[in-house]
């Protein structure tokens, strides 16, 4: 059981949360200007690393906030955010 | 345990299935970790969720004792359906994404063998090719247990 640190509520058990997915690069501003290949790449391809990964979580059964955490996918250990991450 | 279920009960709404083995044991399966994971171990929140779902449907199973559990890595594609396909690399074929409720390995073997032997997909796995993602032609397979 992971204890996630919600920026609003503080440390809460992971069963209160819903994992969005691996944090993707920012959504392209105008997908119509992209090639099909680049758009599909953004939609479907993720890094899926074994090790540290940033992902989006939703405090579904709490305050409703979305936030980003950094987690080791091999151990489920929560890691401090890298510089610049929020 | 004496025979009590002679079918596979598969309940996608709660992400749980149960069947009875020839020895009498119940085989119970559940969902995946709620996150991408390479930990390859059992995970209590998923275990608890699965057992809660089982007892919701079959309250009498409350009195059973657990014999053993399994946890491991499973892989799945973006649309949660298998990939049975040729690849951009000549003579490299892949059959993967066999997870969840897609219990169709006999057909998977036959169509994969056909693909390798003839170089073209069998009519049954044409829509399961790797390049389906390029055209966003996802295969949403209704029997998938845990696509929820």
CSV table of N, CA, C and O in Angstrom, one decimal, chain B residues 45-90:
chain,number,residue,atom,x,y,z
B,45,UNK,N,-3.9,-4.2,-2.3
B,45,UNK,CA,-5.1,-3.5,-2.7
B,45,UNK,C,-5.8,-4.3,-3.8
B,45,UNK,O,-7.1,-4.4,-3.8
B,46,UNK,N,-5.1,-4.9,-4.7
B,46,UNK,CA,-5.7,-5.7,-5.8
B,46,UNK,C,-6.3,-7.0,-5.2
B,46,UNK,O,-7.4,-7.4,-5.6
B,47,UNK,N,-5.6,-7.6,-4.3
B,47,UNK,CA,-6.1,-8.8,-3.7
B,47,UNK,C,-7.4,-8.6,-2.9
B,47,UNK,O,-8.3,-9.3,-3.0
B,48,UNK,N,-7.4,-7.5,-2.1
B,48,UNK,CA,-8.5,-7.2,-1.4
B,48,UNK,C,-9.7,-6.8,-2.3
B,48,UNK,O,-10.9,-7.3,-2.0
B,49,UNK,N,-9.5,-6.1,-3.3
B,49,UNK,CA,-10.5,-5.8,-4.3
B,49,UNK,C,-11.1,-7.0,-4.9
B,49,UNK,O,-12.3,-7.1,-5.1
B,50,UNK,N,-10.2,-8.0,-5.3
B,50,UNK,CA,-10.7,-9.2,-5.9
B,50,UNK,C,-11.6,-10.0,-5.0
B,50,UNK,O,-12.6,-10.5,-5.3
B,51,UNK,N,-11.1,-10.2,-3.7
B,51,UNK,CA,-11.8,-11.0,-2.8
B,51,UNK,C,-13.2,-10.3,-2.4
B,51,UNK,O,-14.2,-11.0,-2.3
B,52,UNK,N,-13.2,-9.0,-2.3
B,52,UNK,CA,-14.4,-8.3,-2.0
B,52,UNK,C,-15.4,-8.5,-3.1
B,52,UNK,O,-16.6,-8.7,-2.9
B,53,UNK,N,-14.9,-8.5,-4.4
B,53,UNK,CA,-15.8,-8.7,-5.5
B,53,UNK,C,-16.4,-10.1,-5.5
B,53,UNK,O,-17.6,-10.3,-5.8
B,54,UNK,N,-15.5,-11.1,-5.2
B,54,UNK,CA,-16.0,-12.5,-5.2
B,54,UNK,C,-17.1,-12.7,-4.1
B,54,UNK,O,-18.1,-13.3,-4.4
B,55,UNK,N,-16.9,-12.1,-3.0
B,55,UNK,CA,-17.9,-12.3,-1.9
B,55,UNK,C,-19.1,-11.5,-2.1
B,55,UNK,O,-20.2,-11.9,-1.7
B,56,UNK,N,-19.0,-10.5,-2.9
B,56,UNK,CA,-20.2,-9.7,-3.3
B,56,UNK,C,-21.1,-10.6,-4.2
B,56,UNK,O,-22.4,-10.6,-4.0
B,57,UNK,N,-20.5,-11.4,-5.0
B,57,UNK,CA,-21.3,-12.3,-5.9
B,57,UNK,C,-21.6,-13.6,-5.3
B,57,UNK,O,-22.7,-14.2,-5.5
B,58,UNK,N,-20.7,-14.2,-4.5
B,58,UNK,CA,-20.9,-15.5,-3.9
B,58,UNK,C,-20.6,-15.4,-2.4
B,58,UNK,O,-19.5,-15.7,-1.9
B,59,UNK,N,-21.5,-14.9,-1.6
B,59,UNK,CA,-21.2,-14.6,-0.2
B,59,UNK,C,-20.8,-15.9,0.6
B,59,UNK,O,-20.0,-15.9,1.5
B,60,UNK,N,-21.3,-17.1,0.1
B,60,UNK,CA,-21.0,-18.3,0.8
B,60,UNK,C,-19.5,-18.7,0.7
B,60,UNK,O,-19.0,-19.4,1.5
B,61,UNK,N,-18.7,-18.1,-0.2
B,61,UNK,CA,-17.3,-18.4,-0.3
B,61,UNK,C,-16.5,-17.7,0.8
B,61,UNK,O,-15.3,-17.9,0.9
B,62,UNK,N,-17.2,-17.0,1.6
B,62,UNK,CA,-16.6,-16.4,2.8
B,62,UNK,C,-15.9,-17.4,3.7
B,62,UNK,O,-14.9,-17.1,4.3
B,63,UNK,N,-16.4,-18.6,3.7
B,63,UNK,CA,-15.9,-19.6,4.6
B,63,UNK,C,-14.7,-20.4,4.1
B,63,UNK,O,-14.1,-21.2,4.8
B,64,UNK,N,-14.3,-20.1,2.8
B,64,UNK,CA,-13.1,-20.8,2.2
B,64,UNK,C,-11.8,-20.3,2.8
B,64,UNK,O,-11.7,-19.1,3.2
B,65,UNK,N,-10.8,-21.2,2.8
B,65,UNK,CA,-9.5,-20.8,3.1
B,65,UNK,C,-8.6,-20.6,1.9
B,65,UNK,O,-8.8,-21.4,0.9
B,66,UNK,N,-7.8,-19.6,1.9
B,66,UNK,CA,-6.9,-19.4,0.7
B,66,UNK,C,-5.7,-20.4,0.8
B,66,UNK,O,-5.1,-20.5,1.8
B,67,UNK,N,-5.4,-21.0,-0.4
B,67,UNK,CA,-4.3,-22.0,-0.4
B,67,UNK,C,-3.0,-21.3,-0.9
B,67,UNK,O,-2.0,-21.4,-0.3
B,68,UNK,N,-3.2,-20.5,-2.0
B,68,UNK,CA,-2.0,-19.8,-2.5
B,68,UNK,C,-2.4,-18.7,-3.4
B,68,UNK,O,-3.5,-18.7,-3.8
B,69,UNK,N,-1.5,-17.8,-3.7
B,69,UNK,CA,-1.8,-16.7,-4.6
B,69,UNK,C,-0.6,-16.6,-5.6
B,69,UNK,O,0.5,-17.0,-5.3
B,70,UNK,N,-0.9,-15.9,-6.7
B,70,UNK,CA,0.1,-15.7,-7.7
B,70,UNK,C,0.1,-14.2,-8.0
B,70,UNK,O,-0.9,-13.5,-8.0
B,71,UNK,N,1.3,-13.7,-8.3
B,71,UNK,CA,1.4,-12.4,-8.8
B,71,UNK,C,2.6,-12.3,-9.7
B,71,UNK,O,3.6,-13.0,-9.5
B,72,UNK,N,2.4,-11.6,-10.8
B,72,UNK,CA,3.5,-11.5,-11.8
B,72,UNK,C,3.3,-10.4,-12.8
B,72,UNK,O,2.3,-9.7,-12.6
B,73,UNK,N,4.2,-10.3,-13.7
B,73,UNK,CA,4.0,-9.3,-14.7
B,73,UNK,C,3.1,-9.7,-15.8
B,73,UNK,O,3.2,-10.9,-16.3
B,74,UNK,N,2.2,-8.9,-16.3
B,74,UNK,CA,1.5,-9.2,-17.5
B,74,UNK,C,1.6,-7.9,-18.4
B,74,UNK,O,1.8,-6.8,-17.9
B,75,UNK,N,1.6,-8.2,-19.7
B,75,UNK,CA,1.8,-7.0,-20.6
B,75,UNK,C,0.5,-6.8,-21.3
B,75,UNK,O,-0.3,-7.8,-21.6
B,76,UNK,N,0.1,-5.6,-21.6
B,76,UNK,CA,-1.0,-5.3,-22.4
B,76,UNK,C,-0.8,-4.1,-23.3
B,76,UNK,O,-0.1,-3.2,-22.9
B,77,UNK,N,-1.5,-4.1,-24.4
B,77,UNK,CA,-1.4,-3.0,-25.3
B,77,UNK,C,-2.3,-1.9,-25.0
B,77,UNK,O,-3.1,-1.9,-24.1
B,78,UNK,N,-2.1,-0.8,-25.7
B,78,UNK,CA,-2.9,0.4,-25.5
B,78,UNK,C,-4.4,0.2,-25.5
B,78,UNK,O,-5.1,0.8,-24.7
B,79,UNK,N,-4.9,-0.7,-26.3
B,79,UNK,CA,-6.3,-1.0,-26.4
B,79,UNK,C,-6.7,-2.3,-25.6
B,79,UNK,O,-7.8,-2.8,-25.7
B,80,UNK,N,-5.8,-2.8,-24.9
B,80,UNK,CA,-6.0,-4.0,-24.0
B,80,UNK,C,-6.3,-5.3,-24.8
B,80,UNK,O,-6.9,-6.2,-24.3
B,81,UNK,N,-6.1,-5.3,-26.1
B,81,UNK,CA,-6.2,-6.5,-26.9
B,81,UNK,C,-4.9,-7.0,-27.4
B,81,UNK,O,-3.9,-6.3,-27.4
B,82,UNK,N,-4.8,-8.3,-27.7
B,82,UNK,CA,-3.5,-8.9,-28.1
B,82,UNK,C,-3.0,-8.3,-29.4
B,82,UNK,O,-3.7,-7.7,-30.2
B,83,UNK,N,-1.7,-8.5,-29.6
B,83,UNK,CA,-1.1,-8.2,-30.9
B,83,UNK,C,-0.5,-9.5,-31.5
B,83,UNK,O,0.3,-10.2,-30.8
B,84,UNK,N,-1.1,-9.9,-32.6
B,84,UNK,CA,-0.6,-11.1,-33.3
B,84,UNK,C,-0.2,-10.7,-34.7
B,84,UNK,O,-1.1,-10.5,-35.5
B,85,UNK,N,1.1,-10.6,-34.9
B,85,UNK,CA,1.4,-9.7,-36.1
B,85,UNK,C,2.8,-9.9,-36.6
B,85,UNK,O,3.7,-10.3,-35.9
B,86,UNK,N,2.9,-9.5,-37.9
B,86,UNK,CA,4.3,-9.2,-38.4
B,86,UNK,C,4.7,-7.9,-37.9
B,86,UNK,O,4.0,-7.2,-37.2
B,87,UNK,N,6.0,-7.5,-38.1
B,87,UNK,CA,6.5,-6.3,-37.6
B,87,UNK,C,7.3,-5.6,-38.8
B,87,UNK,O,7.5,-6.2,-39.8
B,88,UNK,N,7.7,-4.4,-38.5
B,88,UNK,CA,8.5,-3.7,-39.6
B,88,UNK,C,9.8,-4.4,-39.9
B,88,UNK,O,10.5,-4.1,-40.9
B,89,UNK,N,10.3,-5.3,-39.0
B,89,UNK,CA,11.5,-6.0,-39.2
B,89,UNK,C,11.2,-7.3,-39.9
B,89,UNK,O,10.4,-8.1,-39.4
B,90,UNK,N,11.8,-7.6,-41.0
B,90,UNK,CA,11.5,-8.8,-41.8
B,90,UNK,C,11.7,-10.1,-40.9
B,90,UNK,O,12.7,-10.2,-40.2
